[in-house]
């Protein structure tokens, strides 16, 4: 599956989040030739501040594989992961992360920090930014403009 196709799946997942008031961010985990997890933000739905799409998808992937190490996995997210999510991806030992829109206020894979490529940490992973960035950003802009107009 191509990076573009993975982000397309993450976008489809992200579109489910506004139905319960959550910011439209989606994530998928690809491992050994198949999608093993796909989630969207659920902070508003669950009242859990850690219920970001990437974190939920990583948890589901670990459960599916029966281990915490996600060696060889690619995570695709519609928005650049925040420090919490980037830290979880680093701890899970993913191989690569692709994302759509950058996050200049909270991005931790290039915007504010780069937890994927910090030699001081015990694991580094490949980061591929801006895959379908315009489409990912437009989804977020539409959501937030709807909030401002209500």
mmCIF file of N, CA and C in Angstrom, residues 63-134:
data_model
loop_
_atom_site.group_PDB
_atom_site.id
_atom_site.type_symbol
_atom_site.label_atom_id
_atom_site.label_comp_id
_atom_site.label_asym_id
_atom_site.label_seq_id
_atom_site.Cartn_x
_atom_site.Cartn_y
_atom_site.Cartn_z
ATOM 1 N N UNK A 63 -2.240 -4.641 20.755
ATOM 2 C CA UNK A 63 -3.148 -5.701 21.188
ATOM 3 C C UNK A 63 -3.268 -6.769 20.095
ATOM 4 N N UNK A 64 -3.417 -6.322 18.874
ATOM 5 C CA UNK A 64 -3.560 -7.274 17.760
ATOM 6 C C UNK A 64 -2.314 -8.136 17.602
ATOM 7 N N UNK A 65 -1.131 -7.526 17.738
ATOM 8 C CA UNK A 65 0.108 -8.275 17.586
ATOM 9 C C UNK A 65 0.496 -9.034 18.855
ATOM 10 N N UNK A 66 -0.088 -8.674 19.982
ATOM 11 C CA UNK A 66 0.235 -9.336 21.234
ATOM 12 C C UNK A 66 1.576 -8.933 21.811
ATOM 13 N N UNK A 67 2.025 -7.706 21.445
ATOM 14 C CA UNK A 67 3.302 -7.217 21.964
ATOM 15 C C UNK A 67 3.328 -5.694 21.861
ATOM 16 N N UNK A 68 4.174 -5.081 22.665
ATOM 17 C CA UNK A 68 4.252 -3.623 22.643
ATOM 18 C C UNK A 68 5.149 -3.099 21.541
ATOM 19 N N UNK A 69 6.075 -3.911 21.066
ATOM 20 C CA UNK A 69 6.978 -3.469 19.997
ATOM 21 C C UNK A 69 6.280 -3.578 18.650
ATOM 22 N N UNK A 70 6.243 -2.466 17.938
ATOM 23 C CA UNK A 70 5.639 -2.446 16.610
ATOM 24 C C UNK A 70 6.723 -2.338 15.536
ATOM 25 N N UNK A 71 7.791 -3.124 15.720
ATOM 26 C CA UNK A 71 8.892 -3.146 14.759
ATOM 27 C C UNK A 71 8.353 -3.363 13.352
ATOM 28 N N UNK A 72 8.836 -2.565 12.413
ATOM 29 C CA UNK A 72 8.441 -2.710 11.027
ATOM 30 C C UNK A 72 7.140 -2.025 10.656
ATOM 31 N N UNK A 73 6.447 -1.457 11.615
ATOM 32 C CA UNK A 73 5.150 -0.835 11.343
ATOM 33 C C UNK A 73 5.310 0.577 10.789
ATOM 34 N N UNK A 74 4.353 0.952 9.951
ATOM 35 C CA UNK A 74 4.209 2.322 9.476
ATOM 36 C C UNK A 74 2.920 2.864 10.056
ATOM 37 N N UNK A 75 2.992 4.052 10.614
ATOM 38 C CA UNK A 75 1.802 4.736 11.121
ATOM 39 C C UNK A 75 1.542 5.930 10.212
ATOM 40 N N UNK A 76 0.315 6.031 9.737
ATOM 41 C CA UNK A 76 -0.104 7.158 8.904
ATOM 42 C C UNK A 76 -1.117 7.973 9.689
ATOM 43 N N UNK A 77 -0.882 9.279 9.798
ATOM 44 C CA UNK A 77 -1.779 10.169 10.523
ATOM 45 C C UNK A 77 -2.084 11.390 9.664
ATOM 46 N N UNK A 78 -3.282 11.904 9.802
ATOM 47 C CA UNK A 78 -3.672 13.060 8.996
ATOM 48 C C UNK A 78 -3.049 14.355 9.494
ATOM 49 N N UNK A 79 -2.610 14.384 10.737
ATOM 50 C CA UNK A 79 -1.992 15.567 11.329
ATOM 51 C C UNK A 79 -0.673 15.157 11.979
ATOM 52 N N UNK A 80 0.312 16.023 11.897
ATOM 53 C CA UNK A 80 1.599 15.771 12.541
ATOM 54 C C UNK A 80 1.383 15.440 14.014
ATOM 55 N N UNK A 81 1.907 14.334 14.487
ATOM 56 C CA UNK A 81 1.704 13.940 15.877
ATOM 57 C C UNK A 81 2.256 14.958 16.881
ATOM 58 N N UNK A 82 1.541 15.068 17.995
ATOM 59 C CA UNK A 82 1.941 15.928 19.108
ATOM 60 C C UNK A 82 3.054 15.237 19.903
ATOM 61 N N UNK A 83 3.621 15.900 20.914
ATOM 62 C CA UNK A 83 4.681 15.255 21.701
ATOM 63 C C UNK A 83 4.248 13.940 22.367
ATOM 64 N N UNK A 84 3.005 13.881 22.862
ATOM 65 C CA UNK A 84 2.535 12.648 23.501
ATOM 66 C C UNK A 84 2.503 11.505 22.493
ATOM 67 N N UNK A 85 1.924 11.762 21.324
ATOM 68 C CA UNK A 85 1.803 10.715 20.311
ATOM 69 C C UNK A 85 3.151 10.351 19.709
ATOM 70 N N UNK A 86 3.975 11.352 19.423
ATOM 71 C CA UNK A 86 5.310 11.075 18.880
ATOM 72 C C UNK A 86 6.121 10.263 19.890
ATOM 73 N N UNK A 87 5.983 10.562 21.164
ATOM 74 C CA UNK A 87 6.667 9.790 22.197
ATOM 75 C C UNK A 87 6.186 8.352 22.227
ATOM 76 N N UNK A 88 4.875 8.154 22.081
ATOM 77 C CA UNK A 88 4.325 6.793 22.047
ATOM 78 C C UNK A 88 4.832 6.039 20.822
ATOM 79 N N UNK A 89 4.917 6.719 19.689
ATOM 80 C CA UNK A 89 5.425 6.083 18.472
ATOM 81 C C UNK A 89 6.890 5.692 18.628
ATOM 82 N N UNK A 90 7.635 6.549 19.283
ATOM 83 C CA UNK A 90 9.045 6.261 19.557
ATOM 84 C C UNK A 90 9.155 5.073 20.508
ATOM 85 N N UNK A 91 8.359 5.064 21.550
ATOM 86 C CA UNK A 91 8.391 3.967 22.519
ATOM 87 C C UNK A 91 7.933 2.641 21.919
ATOM 88 N N UNK A 92 7.004 2.703 20.955
ATOM 89 C CA UNK A 92 6.502 1.493 20.307
ATOM 90 C C UNK A 92 7.471 0.948 19.261
ATOM 91 N N UNK A 93 8.533 1.697 18.988
ATOM 92 C CA UNK A 93 9.580 1.275 18.051
ATOM 93 C C UNK A 93 9.068 1.131 16.617
ATOM 94 N N UNK A 94 8.142 2.029 16.207
ATOM 95 C CA UNK A 94 7.667 1.963 14.827
ATOM 96 C C UNK A 94 8.821 2.254 13.878
ATOM 97 N N UNK A 95 8.688 1.797 12.643
ATOM 98 C CA UNK A 95 9.742 1.993 11.644
ATOM 99 C C UNK A 95 9.615 3.348 10.956
ATOM 100 N N UNK A 96 8.366 3.765 10.710
ATOM 101 C CA UNK A 96 8.169 5.030 10.004
ATOM 102 C C UNK A 96 6.806 5.615 10.324
ATOM 103 N N UNK A 97 6.737 6.934 10.168
ATOM 104 C CA UNK A 97 5.494 7.666 10.356
ATOM 105 C C UNK A 97 5.330 8.593 9.167
ATOM 106 N N UNK A 98 4.152 8.538 8.573
ATOM 107 C CA UNK A 98 3.813 9.492 7.531
ATOM 108 C C UNK A 98 2.672 10.346 8.048
ATOM 109 N N UNK A 99 2.673 11.614 7.681
ATOM 110 C CA UNK A 99 1.560 12.468 8.098
ATOM 111 C C UNK A 99 1.201 13.454 7.011
ATOM 112 N N UNK A 100 -0.018 13.976 7.135
ATOM 113 C CA UNK A 100 -0.540 14.925 6.169
ATOM 114 C C UNK A 100 -0.187 16.355 6.528
ATOM 115 N N UNK A 101 -1.048 17.002 7.286
ATOM 116 C CA UNK A 101 -0.859 18.415 7.632
ATOM 117 C C UNK A 101 0.147 18.558 8.756
ATOM 118 N N UNK A 102 0.963 19.609 8.663
ATOM 119 C CA UNK A 102 1.858 19.869 9.792
ATOM 120 C C UNK A 102 1.081 20.600 10.881
ATOM 121 N N UNK A 103 1.636 20.617 12.073
ATOM 122 C CA UNK A 103 0.998 21.258 13.222
ATOM 123 C C UNK A 103 1.993 22.228 13.854
ATOM 124 N N UNK A 104 1.972 23.493 13.409
ATOM 125 C CA UNK A 104 2.957 24.456 13.899
ATOM 126 C C UNK A 104 2.822 24.791 15.383
ATOM 127 N N UNK A 105 1.688 24.455 16.004
ATOM 128 C CA UNK A 105 1.491 24.752 17.430
ATOM 129 C C UNK A 105 1.833 23.587 18.343
ATOM 130 N N UNK A 106 1.801 22.356 17.818
ATOM 131 C CA UNK A 106 2.038 21.206 18.694
ATOM 132 C C UNK A 106 2.774 20.054 18.016
ATOM 133 N N UNK A 107 3.248 20.228 16.797
ATOM 134 C CA UNK A 107 3.871 19.135 16.063
ATOM 135 C C UNK A 107 5.219 18.724 16.624
ATOM 136 N N UNK A 108 5.388 17.420 16.791
ATOM 137 C CA UNK A 108 6.632 16.911 17.383
ATOM 138 C C UNK A 108 7.410 16.003 16.441
ATOM 139 N N UNK A 109 7.102 16.096 15.129
ATOM 140 C CA UNK A 109 7.898 15.361 14.136
ATOM 141 C C UNK A 109 8.427 16.315 13.073
ATOM 142 N N UNK A 110 8.809 17.514 13.522
ATOM 143 C CA UNK A 110 9.421 18.457 12.611
ATOM 144 C C UNK A 110 9.076 19.906 12.879
ATOM 145 N N UNK A 111 7.861 20.190 13.307
ATOM 146 C CA UNK A 111 7.454 21.588 13.504
ATOM 147 C C UNK A 111 8.099 22.220 14.731
ATOM 148 N N UNK A 112 7.859 21.660 15.894
ATOM 149 C CA UNK A 112 8.444 22.188 17.138
ATOM 150 C C UNK A 112 9.627 21.353 17.623
ATOM 151 N N UNK A 113 9.511 20.061 17.452
ATOM 152 C CA UNK A 113 10.527 19.090 17.859
ATOM 153 C C UNK A 113 10.588 18.053 16.751
ATOM 154 N N UNK A 114 11.554 17.152 16.825
ATOM 155 C CA UNK A 114 11.518 15.982 15.961
ATOM 156 C C UNK A 114 11.921 14.769 16.789
ATOM 157 N N UNK A 115 10.930 14.196 17.454
ATOM 158 C CA UNK A 115 11.182 13.031 18.296
ATOM 159 C C UNK A 115 11.467 11.775 17.474
ATOM 160 N N UNK A 116 11.242 11.841 16.174
ATOM 161 C CA UNK A 116 11.557 10.702 15.323
ATOM 162 C C UNK A 116 13.024 10.634 14.935
ATOM 163 N N UNK A 117 13.718 11.759 15.061
ATOM 164 C CA UNK A 117 15.120 11.817 14.621
ATOM 165 C C UNK A 117 15.973 12.528 15.660
ATOM 166 N N UNK A 118 15.865 12.096 16.889
ATOM 167 C CA UNK A 118 16.667 12.677 17.961
ATOM 168 C C UNK A 118 17.646 11.616 18.438
ATOM 169 N N UNK A 119 18.933 11.763 18.126
ATOM 170 C CA UNK A 119 19.902 10.720 18.479
ATOM 171 C C UNK A 119 20.076 10.527 19.982
ATOM 172 N N UNK A 120 19.541 11.432 20.780
ATOM 173 C CA UNK A 120 19.618 11.264 22.237
ATOM 174 C C UNK A 120 18.625 10.224 22.743
ATOM 175 N N UNK A 121 17.640 9.884 21.923
ATOM 176 C CA UNK A 121 16.644 8.885 22.303
ATOM 177 C C UNK A 121 17.110 7.502 21.854
ATOM 178 N N UNK A 122 16.513 6.468 22.421
ATOM 179 C CA UNK A 122 16.969 5.103 22.151
ATOM 180 C C UNK A 122 16.419 4.495 20.866
ATOM 181 N N UNK A 123 15.579 5.223 20.147
ATOM 182 C CA UNK A 123 15.034 4.712 18.889
ATOM 183 C C UNK A 123 14.703 5.893 17.987
ATOM 184 N N UNK A 124 15.064 5.768 16.726
ATOM 185 C CA UNK A 124 14.700 6.768 15.726
ATOM 186 C C UNK A 124 13.879 6.084 14.645
ATOM 187 N N UNK A 125 13.019 6.864 13.976
ATOM 188 C CA UNK A 125 12.222 6.312 12.891
ATOM 189 C C UNK A 125 12.112 7.322 11.757
ATOM 190 N N UNK A 126 11.828 6.795 10.578
ATOM 191 C CA UNK A 126 11.681 7.633 9.400
ATOM 192 C C UNK A 126 10.401 8.457 9.507
ATOM 193 N N UNK A 127 10.486 9.713 9.120
ATOM 194 C CA UNK A 127 9.327 10.604 9.090
ATOM 195 C C UNK A 127 9.132 11.087 7.664
ATOM 196 N N UNK A 128 7.919 10.896 7.150
ATOM 197 C CA UNK A 128 7.566 11.353 5.811
ATOM 198 C C UNK A 128 6.417 12.355 5.969
ATOM 199 N N UNK A 129 6.722 13.652 5.857
ATOM 200 C CA UNK A 129 5.686 14.663 6.065
ATOM 201 C C UNK A 129 4.912 15.012 4.787
ATOM 202 N N UNK A 130 3.787 15.630 4.978
ATOM 203 C CA UNK A 130 2.994 16.325 3.951
ATOM 204 C C UNK A 130 2.415 15.437 2.865
ATOM 205 N N UNK A 131 2.037 14.228 3.206
ATOM 206 C CA UNK A 131 1.357 13.353 2.247
ATOM 207 C C UNK A 131 -0.117 13.763 2.236
ATOM 208 N N UNK A 132 -0.588 14.221 1.098
ATOM 209 C CA UNK A 132 -1.963 14.731 0.951
ATOM 210 C C UNK A 132 -2.236 15.854 1.954
ATOM 211 N N UNK A 133 -1.222 16.679 2.164
ATOM 212 C CA UNK A 133 -1.281 17.734 3.178
ATOM 213 C C UNK A 133 -2.442 18.687 2.968
ATOM 214 N N UNK A 134 -2.686 19.100 1.734
ATOM 215 C CA UNK A 134 -3.767 20.059 1.483
ATOM 216 C C UNK A 134 -5.127 19.490 1.874
#
